[in-house]
Coordinates of C-alpha atoms in Angstrom, one line a residue:
M1 CA 19.8 45.3 61.7
P2 CA 21.3 41.9 60.9
S3 CA 19.3 38.9 62.3
D4 CA 20.6 36.9 65.3
V5 CA 21.6 34.2 62.8
E6 CA 23.7 36.6 60.8
E7 CA 25.5 37.7 64.0
W8 CA 26.2 34.1 65.0
K9 CA 27.6 33.4 61.5
E10 CA 29.7 36.5 61.6
E11 CA 31.4 35.1 64.8
L12 CA 32.0 31.6 63.4
Y13 CA 30.8 29.8 60.3
G14 CA 31.9 27.5 57.4
T15 CA 34.8 25.1 57.8
D16 CA 35.9 26.7 61.1
I17 CA 32.9 25.0 62.7
R18 CA 34.4 21.5 62.5
A19 CA 37.1 22.0 65.1
E20 CA 34.5 23.2 67.6
M21 CA 32.2 20.3 66.8
E22 CA 35.0 17.9 67.3
R23 CA 35.8 19.5 70.7
F24 CA 32.1 19.1 71.8
A25 CA 32.3 15.5 70.7
E26 CA 35.3 14.9 72.8
E27 CA 33.9 16.7 75.9
G28 CA 30.3 15.5 75.5
W29 CA 26.9 17.1 75.1
E30 CA 27.2 18.9 78.4
A31 CA 30.1 21.0 77.0
I32 CA 27.7 23.0 74.7
P33 CA 26.7 26.0 76.9
D34 CA 23.0 26.0 77.6
D35 CA 22.6 29.7 76.8
E36 CA 24.4 29.2 73.4
H37 CA 22.4 26.2 72.1
D38 CA 20.6 28.2 69.4
A39 CA 23.8 29.7 68.1
W40 CA 25.7 26.4 68.0
F41 CA 22.8 24.4 66.5
E42 CA 22.5 27.0 63.7
R43 CA 26.2 26.6 63.0
F44 CA 26.1 22.8 63.2
K45 CA 23.7 22.8 60.2
W46 CA 26.6 23.8 57.9
Y47 CA 28.0 20.3 58.6
G48 CA 24.7 18.6 58.0
L49 CA 23.5 18.3 61.6
Y50 CA 20.1 19.4 62.9
H51 CA 19.1 19.3 66.5
Q52 CA 15.9 17.3 67.0
R53 CA 12.7 18.6 68.6
A54 CA 12.1 19.6 72.2
G55 CA 12.2 16.5 74.5
Q56 CA 15.0 15.0 72.4
E57 CA 17.9 17.1 73.6
S58 CA 21.3 15.7 72.8
Y59 CA 20.0 13.9 69.7
F60 CA 20.5 15.1 66.2
M61 CA 19.5 14.4 62.6
M62 CA 22.4 14.0 60.2
R63 CA 22.0 14.6 56.4
I64 CA 24.2 13.2 53.7
G65 CA 23.8 14.7 50.3
P66 CA 25.5 13.2 47.3
P67 CA 25.3 15.4 44.1
G68 CA 22.4 14.3 41.9
G69 CA 21.6 11.5 44.4
V70 CA 24.3 9.3 43.0
L71 CA 25.7 6.8 45.6
E72 CA 28.7 5.0 44.1
P73 CA 29.3 1.3 44.8
G74 CA 29.8 0.7 48.5
Q75 CA 28.5 4.1 49.6
F76 CA 24.9 3.0 50.2
R77 CA 26.1 0.0 52.2
R78 CA 28.3 2.3 54.3
I79 CA 25.3 4.5 55.1
V80 CA 23.3 1.5 56.2
E81 CA 26.2 0.4 58.4
I82 CA 26.3 3.8 60.0
A83 CA 22.6 3.8 60.6
D84 CA 22.9 0.4 62.2
E85 CA 25.6 1.5 64.6
Y86 CA 24.7 5.1 65.4
S87 CA 21.1 5.8 64.4
R88 CA 19.1 4.0 67.0
G89 CA 16.9 5.8 69.6
P90 CA 15.7 5.1 73.1
T91 CA 12.4 3.7 71.9
D92 CA 10.8 2.1 68.9
N93 CA 8.6 3.5 66.2
P94 CA 5.5 1.3 65.9
V95 CA 5.6 1.1 62.1
F96 CA 9.4 1.2 61.4
G97 CA 11.0 -0.2 64.5
N98 CA 14.4 1.2 65.5
G99 CA 17.2 1.9 63.1
W100 CA 16.4 3.3 59.6
L101 CA 17.5 5.8 57.0
D102 CA 15.2 8.3 55.2
V103 CA 15.5 9.2 51.5
T104 CA 14.5 12.9 51.1
T105 CA 12.8 14.9 48.4
R106 CA 16.2 16.4 47.6
Q107 CA 18.1 13.2 46.8
A108 CA 19.7 13.0 50.2
I109 CA 19.6 10.6 53.2
Q110 CA 18.8 11.5 56.7
L111 CA 19.7 9.6 59.9
H112 CA 18.2 10.3 63.3
W113 CA 19.1 9.8 66.9
I114 CA 22.7 10.8 66.2
R115 CA 24.8 11.9 69.2
I116 CA 27.4 14.7 69.0
E117 CA 29.9 12.3 70.6
D118 CA 29.7 10.0 67.6
V119 CA 29.9 12.6 64.9
P120 CA 33.7 12.5 64.2
D121 CA 33.6 8.7 63.9
I122 CA 30.7 9.0 61.5
W123 CA 32.6 11.6 59.4
D124 CA 35.6 9.3 59.2
E125 CA 33.5 6.4 58.0
L126 CA 31.7 8.5 55.4
E127 CA 34.9 10.2 54.2
E128 CA 36.6 6.8 53.8
V129 CA 34.1 6.0 51.0
G130 CA 34.0 9.5 49.5
L131 CA 30.9 10.9 51.2
S132 CA 30.4 14.0 53.3
T133 CA 27.8 15.9 55.3
V134 CA 29.4 19.3 54.4
Q135 CA 26.8 22.0 53.6
A136 CA 23.9 19.4 53.6
C137 CA 22.1 22.1 55.6
G138 CA 22.7 25.7 56.6
D139 CA 22.9 29.0 54.6
S140 CA 25.0 27.8 51.7
W141 CA 24.9 25.5 48.7
R142 CA 22.7 22.6 49.6
N143 CA 22.8 19.2 47.8
I144 CA 22.6 19.7 44.1
V145 CA 19.6 17.8 42.7
G146 CA 19.1 16.6 39.2
C147 CA 18.2 13.7 36.9
P148 CA 18.8 10.6 39.1
V149 CA 19.7 8.5 36.0
A150 CA 21.9 11.2 34.4
G151 CA 24.5 9.5 32.2
K152 CA 22.4 6.4 31.9
D153 CA 19.1 7.7 30.4
K154 CA 18.2 7.2 26.8
H155 CA 16.2 10.4 26.9
E156 CA 19.1 12.7 27.8
H157 CA 20.1 15.8 25.9
V158 CA 23.1 16.8 28.0
D159 CA 24.8 15.0 30.9
A160 CA 23.4 16.6 34.1
D161 CA 25.6 14.4 36.3
W162 CA 28.8 16.1 35.0
L163 CA 27.4 19.5 35.8
A164 CA 26.0 18.6 39.2
T165 CA 29.4 17.1 40.2
E166 CA 31.3 20.1 38.9
L167 CA 29.0 22.5 40.8
H168 CA 29.4 20.3 43.9
D169 CA 33.2 20.2 43.6
T170 CA 33.5 23.9 42.9
Y171 CA 31.2 25.4 45.5
K172 CA 31.2 23.0 48.5
E173 CA 33.7 24.3 51.1
N174 CA 34.3 27.4 48.9
E175 CA 34.7 30.3 51.3
A176 CA 33.4 32.8 48.8
H177 CA 30.1 31.0 48.7
S178 CA 29.9 29.4 52.1
N179 CA 27.9 32.1 53.9
L180 CA 24.8 33.1 52.0
P181 CA 21.7 35.0 53.3
R182 CA 19.7 31.7 53.3
K183 CA 19.8 28.2 51.9
W184 CA 20.7 27.9 48.2
K185 CA 19.0 25.1 46.3
V186 CA 20.3 24.2 42.8
S187 CA 18.8 21.8 40.2
V188 CA 20.3 20.5 37.0
T189 CA 18.1 18.8 34.4
G190 CA 19.5 17.2 31.2
C191 CA 16.6 15.0 30.0
D192 CA 13.2 15.0 28.2
E193 CA 11.2 14.5 31.4
G194 CA 12.3 17.5 33.5
C195 CA 13.0 15.3 36.5
G196 CA 15.4 17.8 38.0
Q197 CA 12.3 19.8 39.1
G198 CA 14.0 23.1 38.3
D199 CA 10.8 25.1 38.7
I200 CA 10.9 24.8 42.5
N201 CA 14.6 25.6 43.0
D202 CA 16.5 28.8 43.7
L203 CA 18.7 28.2 40.6
A204 CA 17.7 25.8 37.7
F205 CA 19.6 24.7 34.7
E206 CA 17.3 23.2 32.1
P207 CA 18.2 21.6 28.7
A208 CA 18.1 23.9 25.7
E209 CA 19.7 24.4 22.3
K210 CA 21.2 27.5 20.8
E211 CA 23.4 28.5 17.8
V212 CA 26.7 29.7 19.2
D213 CA 29.5 30.7 16.8
G214 CA 27.7 29.1 13.9
E215 CA 27.2 25.7 15.6
T216 CA 24.1 24.3 17.4
V217 CA 25.1 23.8 21.0
T218 CA 23.1 21.8 23.6
G219 CA 23.4 23.4 27.0
Y220 CA 21.1 25.0 29.6
N221 CA 18.6 27.8 29.9
V222 CA 18.8 29.4 33.4
R223 CA 15.9 30.1 35.7
V224 CA 16.0 31.7 39.1
G225 CA 13.8 32.1 42.2
G226 CA 11.7 29.0 42.6
G227 CA 10.6 27.6 46.0
L228 CA 7.7 26.3 48.0
S229 CA 8.2 27.5 51.6
R230 CA 6.5 30.1 53.8
N231 CA 3.1 29.9 52.1
E232 CA 4.5 31.9 49.2
P233 CA 5.5 29.4 46.5
R234 CA 7.2 30.6 43.3
F235 CA 8.1 29.0 40.1
A236 CA 11.6 29.8 39.0
R237 CA 11.7 32.6 36.4
D238 CA 13.4 32.7 33.1
I239 CA 16.3 35.3 33.2
D240 CA 17.0 35.0 29.4
V241 CA 20.4 33.3 29.8
F242 CA 21.7 30.3 27.9
A243 CA 24.8 28.7 29.4
T244 CA 27.0 26.2 27.5
P245 CA 28.1 23.3 29.7
E246 CA 31.6 24.8 30.0
R247 CA 30.2 28.2 31.2
A248 CA 27.4 26.9 33.4
V249 CA 29.7 26.6 36.5
D250 CA 30.7 30.3 36.1
V251 CA 27.2 31.4 35.6
A252 CA 26.1 29.6 38.7
G253 CA 28.9 31.2 40.7
G254 CA 27.9 34.6 39.5
I255 CA 24.3 34.2 40.5
S256 CA 25.3 32.7 43.9
A257 CA 27.6 35.7 44.5
L258 CA 24.8 38.1 43.4
F259 CA 22.6 36.5 46.0
R260 CA 25.3 36.6 48.6
D261 CA 25.7 40.4 48.2
N262 CA 22.1 41.4 47.7
G263 CA 19.9 39.0 49.6
D264 CA 18.2 40.2 52.7
R265 CA 20.3 39.5 55.8
D266 CA 18.0 41.5 58.1
N267 CA 14.9 39.4 57.8
R268 CA 15.3 35.7 57.3
Y269 CA 11.7 35.3 56.2
N270 CA 12.6 37.5 53.2
A271 CA 16.0 36.1 52.6
R272 CA 15.4 33.6 49.8
I273 CA 16.3 34.7 46.3
K274 CA 12.7 34.4 45.1
F275 CA 11.9 37.6 47.0
L276 CA 14.9 39.3 45.4
V277 CA 13.5 38.3 42.0
D278 CA 10.1 39.7 43.1
E279 CA 11.7 43.0 44.0
W280 CA 14.1 43.4 41.0
G281 CA 12.5 41.4 38.3
P282 CA 14.3 39.0 35.9
E283 CA 15.6 41.8 33.7
K284 CA 17.5 43.7 36.5
L285 CA 18.9 40.4 37.9
R286 CA 20.3 39.5 34.4
E287 CA 21.7 43.0 34.0
T288 CA 23.4 43.0 37.4
L289 CA 24.8 39.5 36.7
Q290 CA 26.3 40.7 33.4
E291 CA 27.7 43.9 34.7
E292 CA 29.1 42.9 38.1
Y293 CA 29.4 39.1 38.4
V294 CA 30.7 37.5 35.1
D295 CA 33.5 38.6 32.9
F296 CA 32.1 37.2 29.6
E297 CA 29.1 38.0 27.4
L298 CA 26.0 36.1 28.5
H299 CA 24.1 34.4 25.7
T300 CA 20.3 35.1 25.5
A301 CA 18.1 32.1 26.2
G302 CA 18.1 29.2 23.7
E303 CA 15.2 27.0 22.5
D304 CA 14.0 25.1 25.6
L305 CA 12.8 21.5 25.6
R306 CA 10.1 21.9 28.2
D307 CA 7.3 20.8 25.9
S308 CA 8.5 17.2 26.5
Y309 CA 8.5 17.5 30.4
S310 CA 6.5 14.7 31.9
Y311 CA 7.9 14.2 35.4
N312 CA 5.1 14.8 38.0
A313 CA 3.1 16.4 35.2
G314 CA -0.4 14.9 35.2
E315 CA -1.1 12.6 32.3
A316 CA 1.6 13.9 30.0
D317 CA 3.4 11.3 27.8
G318 CA 6.6 10.0 29.3
K319 CA 8.0 9.0 32.7
H320 CA 6.4 10.5 35.8
D321 CA 9.0 9.0 38.1
H322 CA 11.8 6.4 37.8
V323 CA 10.0 3.5 39.3
G324 CA 10.1 0.3 37.2
V325 CA 12.5 -1.3 34.8
H326 CA 14.0 1.0 32.1
E327 CA 16.7 0.4 29.5
Q328 CA 19.9 2.4 29.8
V329 CA 21.7 4.0 26.9
D330 CA 24.3 1.2 27.1
G331 CA 21.8 -1.7 26.9
D332 CA 21.8 -2.5 30.6
Y333 CA 18.8 -1.5 32.7
Y334 CA 18.1 0.6 35.7
V335 CA 15.4 -0.6 38.2
G336 CA 13.5 2.0 40.3
L337 CA 12.1 0.8 43.6
N338 CA 9.3 2.4 45.5
V339 CA 10.2 3.3 49.0
L340 CA 7.0 4.2 50.8
V341 CA 7.5 7.7 52.4
G342 CA 11.2 7.2 51.9
R343 CA 12.0 5.2 54.9
I344 CA 14.3 2.1 54.8
G345 CA 14.8 -0.1 57.8
V346 CA 18.4 -1.1 58.5
D347 CA 17.9 -4.9 58.0
E348 CA 16.2 -4.2 54.6
G349 CA 18.9 -1.7 53.8
Y350 CA 21.5 -4.5 54.0
E351 CA 19.3 -6.7 51.7
L352 CA 19.0 -3.8 49.2
A353 CA 22.7 -3.3 49.2
D354 CA 23.3 -7.0 48.6
A355 CA 20.8 -7.0 45.7
A356 CA 22.4 -3.9 44.1
E357 CA 25.8 -5.5 44.2
E358 CA 24.8 -9.0 43.1
H359 CA 22.5 -8.0 40.2
G360 CA 23.9 -4.5 39.2
S361 CA 27.0 -2.5 39.6
G362 CA 26.3 -1.7 43.3
E363 CA 25.5 1.9 42.5
V364 CA 22.3 3.2 44.1
R365 CA 20.7 6.4 43.1
L366 CA 18.2 8.5 45.1
T367 CA 15.2 10.3 43.5
Q368 CA 13.2 13.4 44.5
R369 CA 10.2 11.2 45.0
Q370 CA 12.0 9.5 48.0
N371 CA 12.7 6.3 46.0
I372 CA 15.9 4.5 45.1
I373 CA 17.3 3.1 41.8
F374 CA 19.7 0.2 41.0
T375 CA 21.7 0.9 37.9
D376 CA 23.7 -1.2 35.4
V377 CA 21.6 -4.3 35.7
P378 CA 22.2 -6.7 32.8
E379 CA 19.1 -8.0 31.1
E380 CA 19.8 -11.5 32.1
N381 CA 19.8 -10.5 35.8
L382 CA 16.4 -8.8 35.8
E383 CA 14.4 -11.9 36.6
D384 CA 16.6 -12.9 39.6
L385 CA 16.6 -9.3 40.9
R386 CA 12.8 -9.2 40.7
S387 CA 12.6 -12.4 42.7
E388 CA 14.6 -11.0 45.6
P389 CA 12.4 -11.1 48.8
V390 CA 13.2 -7.5 49.7
L391 CA 11.6 -6.4 46.4
E392 CA 8.2 -7.5 47.8
H393 CA 8.3 -4.5 50.0
Y394 CA 10.4 -2.2 47.8
S395 CA 8.6 -2.9 44.6
P396 CA 9.4 -1.8 41.0
D397 CA 5.7 -2.2 40.3
P398 CA 3.8 -0.7 43.2
H399 CA 0.1 0.4 43.4
P400 CA -0.3 4.0 42.2
L401 CA -1.5 5.1 45.6
Q402 CA 1.6 3.9 47.2
R403 CA 3.9 4.9 44.4
G404 CA 2.7 8.5 44.7
S405 CA 2.9 8.8 48.5
I406 CA 5.5 11.3 50.0
A407 CA 5.8 12.5 53.5
C408 CA 8.1 14.8 55.5
T409 CA 9.7 14.0 58.9
G410 CA 6.8 15.3 60.9
T411 CA 6.4 15.6 64.7
E412 CA 8.5 12.5 65.2
F413 CA 11.6 14.6 65.1
C414 CA 10.9 18.1 63.7
S415 CA 10.2 21.1 65.8
L416 CA 8.4 22.9 63.0
S417 CA 5.8 20.2 62.2
I418 CA 2.3 20.5 63.5
V419 CA 1.2 16.8 62.9
E420 CA 2.5 13.3 62.6
T421 CA 3.3 12.4 59.0
K422 CA 5.3 9.3 58.0
N423 CA 3.4 6.7 59.9
R424 CA 0.1 8.4 59.0
Q425 CA 0.9 8.5 55.3
V426 CA 1.8 4.8 55.4
R427 CA -1.6 4.1 56.9
Y428 CA -3.4 6.3 54.5
A429 CA -1.8 4.6 51.5
R430 CA -2.6 1.1 52.7
W431 CA -6.2 2.0 53.5
L432 CA -6.6 3.7 50.1
V433 CA -5.1 0.7 48.3
D434 CA -7.6 -1.6 50.0
N435 CA -10.7 0.5 49.7
V436 CA -10.5 2.8 46.7
E437 CA -10.5 2.0 43.0
L438 CA -8.7 4.5 40.8
P439 CA -10.8 5.9 37.9
E440 CA -10.2 4.4 34.5
G441 CA -7.0 5.6 32.9
V442 CA -5.5 7.0 36.1
E443 CA -2.1 5.4 36.5
D444 CA -0.2 8.1 38.4
F445 CA -1.7 9.8 41.5
H446 CA 0.4 11.7 43.9
I447 CA -0.4 12.4 47.5
H448 CA 2.1 14.5 49.5
L449 CA 1.8 15.1 53.3
S450 CA 3.7 17.9 54.8
G451 CA 3.6 18.6 58.5
C452 CA 3.8 22.4 58.2
T453 CA 4.2 25.3 55.7
A454 CA 7.9 24.6 55.2
S455 CA 6.8 22.2 52.5
C456 CA 9.6 19.7 52.8
A457 CA 7.2 17.1 51.3
Q458 CA 6.5 19.5 48.3
P459 CA 2.7 19.3 48.8
Q460 CA 2.0 22.2 46.3
I461 CA 3.0 20.0 43.4
A462 CA 0.9 17.0 44.2
D463 CA -2.5 15.8 42.9
V464 CA -3.7 15.9 46.5
S465 CA -1.8 18.1 48.9
L466 CA -2.0 17.6 52.6
R467 CA -0.6 20.2 55.1
G468 CA -0.6 19.9 58.9
M469 CA -3.0 21.9 61.1
K470 CA -5.0 21.5 64.3
T471 CA -8.7 21.6 64.9
R472 CA -11.4 20.5 67.4
K473 CA -13.6 17.5 66.9
D474 CA -16.3 16.4 69.3
G475 CA -15.0 19.1 71.7
E476 CA -11.5 17.6 71.7
P477 CA -8.3 19.0 70.0
V478 CA -7.2 16.8 67.1
E479 CA -4.6 16.8 64.4
A480 CA -6.0 18.0 61.1
L481 CA -4.9 18.6 57.5
D482 CA -5.6 21.3 54.9
I483 CA -6.3 19.7 51.5
G484 CA -5.1 21.1 48.2
L485 CA -5.8 19.8 44.7
G486 CA -4.2 19.8 41.2
G487 CA -0.6 20.7 41.7
G488 CA 2.2 19.4 39.4
L489 CA 5.1 20.3 37.2
G490 CA 5.7 19.7 33.5
E491 CA 5.7 22.2 30.6
D492 CA 3.1 24.4 32.3
P493 CA 3.5 23.8 36.1
Q494 CA 0.8 24.8 38.6
F495 CA 0.5 24.9 42.3
A496 CA -2.3 23.1 44.2
S497 CA -5.4 25.0 45.0
W498 CA -6.1 24.8 48.8
V499 CA -9.8 24.1 48.9
G500 CA -10.3 22.2 52.2
E501 CA -9.3 23.5 55.6
R502 CA -8.6 21.8 58.9
V503 CA -10.1 18.4 58.0
P504 CA -9.7 16.0 61.0
A505 CA -7.0 13.5 60.2
D506 CA -9.3 10.5 60.5
E507 CA -11.6 12.0 57.8
V508 CA -9.0 12.6 55.2
P509 CA -9.0 9.0 53.6
G510 CA -12.7 9.3 53.2
A511 CA -12.3 12.7 51.7
I512 CA -9.8 11.3 49.1
A513 CA -12.1 8.3 48.4
N514 CA -15.1 10.6 47.8
L515 CA -13.0 13.0 45.7
L516 CA -11.9 10.2 43.3
E517 CA -15.4 8.9 43.0
N518 CA -16.7 12.4 42.3
F519 CA -13.9 13.0 39.8
A520 CA -14.8 9.7 37.9
A521 CA -18.4 10.8 37.7
A522 CA -18.0 14.4 36.7
R523 CA -15.0 14.5 34.3
N524 CA -15.7 15.1 30.7
D525 CA -14.4 11.7 29.5
E526 CA -11.8 9.1 30.5
S527 CA -9.1 11.0 28.7
Q528 CA -9.4 14.0 31.0
S529 CA -6.6 13.9 33.6
F530 CA -7.2 14.8 37.3
R531 CA -5.0 17.9 36.9
E532 CA -7.0 19.0 33.9
F533 CA -10.2 18.4 35.8
V534 CA -9.0 20.6 38.7
A535 CA -7.9 23.4 36.4
D536 CA -11.3 23.5 34.8
R537 CA -13.1 24.3 38.1
D538 CA -13.0 27.1 40.7
D539 CA -12.2 26.5 44.3
D540 CA -15.8 26.4 45.5
E541 CA -16.6 23.6 43.0
L542 CA -13.6 21.7 44.1
A543 CA -14.3 22.1 47.8
E544 CA -17.7 20.4 47.2
L545 CA -16.0 17.4 45.7
I546 CA -13.9 16.6 48.8
E547 CA -16.6 15.6 51.3
P548 CA -14.6 14.6 54.4
E549 CA -16.1 11.5 56.0
E550 CA -15.3 9.0 58.8
T551 CA -14.7 5.5 57.6
D552 CA -13.3 2.3 59.1
Y553 CA -9.9 4.0 58.9
E554 CA -8.4 4.5 62.4
D555 CA -5.9 7.1 63.2
P556 CA -4.0 6.4 66.4
F557 CA -2.1 9.7 66.2
M558 CA -4.8 12.3 65.8
H559 CA -5.1 13.1 69.5
N560 CA -1.4 13.8 69.8
T561 CA -2.0 17.5 70.2
K562 CA -0.2 17.9 73.5
R563 CA 3.6 18.5 73.8
T564 CA 5.3 15.1 73.9
W565 CA 8.9 14.0 73.8
Y566 CA 8.2 11.3 71.2
P567 CA 4.7 10.9 69.8
Y568 CA 4.8 7.1 69.8
A569 CA 6.3 6.5 73.2
E570 CA 4.1 4.6 75.7
D571 CA 4.8 7.3 78.2
D572 CA 5.1 10.3 76.0
D573 CA 5.0 13.1 78.6
M574 CA 7.9 15.5 78.4
D575 CA 8.8 14.6 82.0
A576 CA 9.3 11.0 80.9
S577 CA 11.9 11.9 78.2
P578 CA 15.2 10.1 78.5
A579 CA 16.9 13.2 77.1
P580 CA 19.4 14.7 77.3
A581 CA 21.6 11.7 77.5
K582 CA 25.2 10.8 77.7
A583 CA 27.0 9.1 74.8
D584 CA 26.0 5.7 76.1
G585 CA 22.3 6.7 76.3
T586 CA 22.3 7.2 80.1
P587 CA 20.0 10.2 80.9
L588 CA 21.8 13.2 82.4
P589 CA 20.5 14.5 85.8
S590 CA 17.6 17.0 85.3
D591 CA 19.6 19.8 86.9
D592 CA 22.2 19.4 84.1

């Protein structure tokens, strides 16, 4: 039997949703029938709108996904302006204040506290500068990720930006591909470093070379079925297909259609293509693609370039992220700025937009490590850019323990999350910087905090993986974290080994400090990377190295185990929630 979601989509989905959303905006939140909330909120996702958690009724998260993370001149500023006007809540966050934008691990931007009444005006303002929220969520083609400096990078084999844009233009609002069994995540990599992170995507294009008609062609090998969610991570599997840049769009469409027709629509937990690849195997998938979904002969895989992959790959040679100052192929520079846990305050957003426009071209690019990049900075402007006051906080040269910190949305807004994340990860990073010395030779160290098993913070591919749980401490319920070690990508990717369970949140910094100290003492020599060290040991040995411990670190959120409307509100009881509210923020009567 089709799931409830499939029945809702059968009734109304895709571009037809917009007219209904505009009607609700005109009539107000109250016009959405109470007994149809689940159905409408599921449909709203197609246009990039997620309803926030219980206690925050009438407020939404909005996602804006530019292909490859590229925000053209003026677009970043427009998003900041929208955040300033529309993305302010009824209370402050104690770390970030009120009014911000979040850079995500899929090169998108999320805004919170959005009201349905404001959505059409926001769409108008976005579309005026060439941006859209279409298919930023929902069961369709999500934002296409890839090399964030595509077209600029000196280490590029093929222009991933061209393909990402072609895929975006071809399959966004394409009725034949607008209603898939589940989300469809696509990655395009064109460089030495592997920064498209294709291994963890449903469909991945990765640089390769092959002789075609007597000529050596640089194009893409194709992998299918990667993903991290549901405690069942998979790396994308090689299906023995090489696509020229000209054919890549058609190959992508064929695989998307194959998934549309054969993915599981009865059980959403099994609806991702990774489970179809498990069932069929890469050989059958390729055979079906050839026989039923493309009208040209598929090339077998070419010679891949994975041996040079360094992005998030332990101590491999090459870039592990895009933070810092790097020369472009045209002689100008791009400057990558660290955005701790991806959150940018509105006031600082304006300063960043000013700096990008004054010292570069005004283009801002988003990375999968929740950071931003200014492109096209002439060499003579670098010193003045570095001296901008806003770069003291968003630094091109951050401490490794801040540079490697990623966090998902957490219980602040997400109904799936089990623990608070962003504020906690900021506090973790600051405590570790002040109290822990990294072992000799360790320049990159990634700590990812995800509030649940949905893995939005991509914890399985971090040096230290943190995943939200609950436990009891001193007889009281507290927030806790599972701890995993040794994940990463590169030529030979590996997922983290989960070796610590339900560690109280206030003991996690001590556990990381002890882990690093034990690693420094026990590794073979200073050339052994942390990832290599983990790979050489079994889970029992690794568990002994963690040693959770209380320190002077204080965690103000660890007792937030009850149901609250907002975890930082002074009066956080559900009964104190100002939601649902009218467009002007006035709470609606409780019987409404």
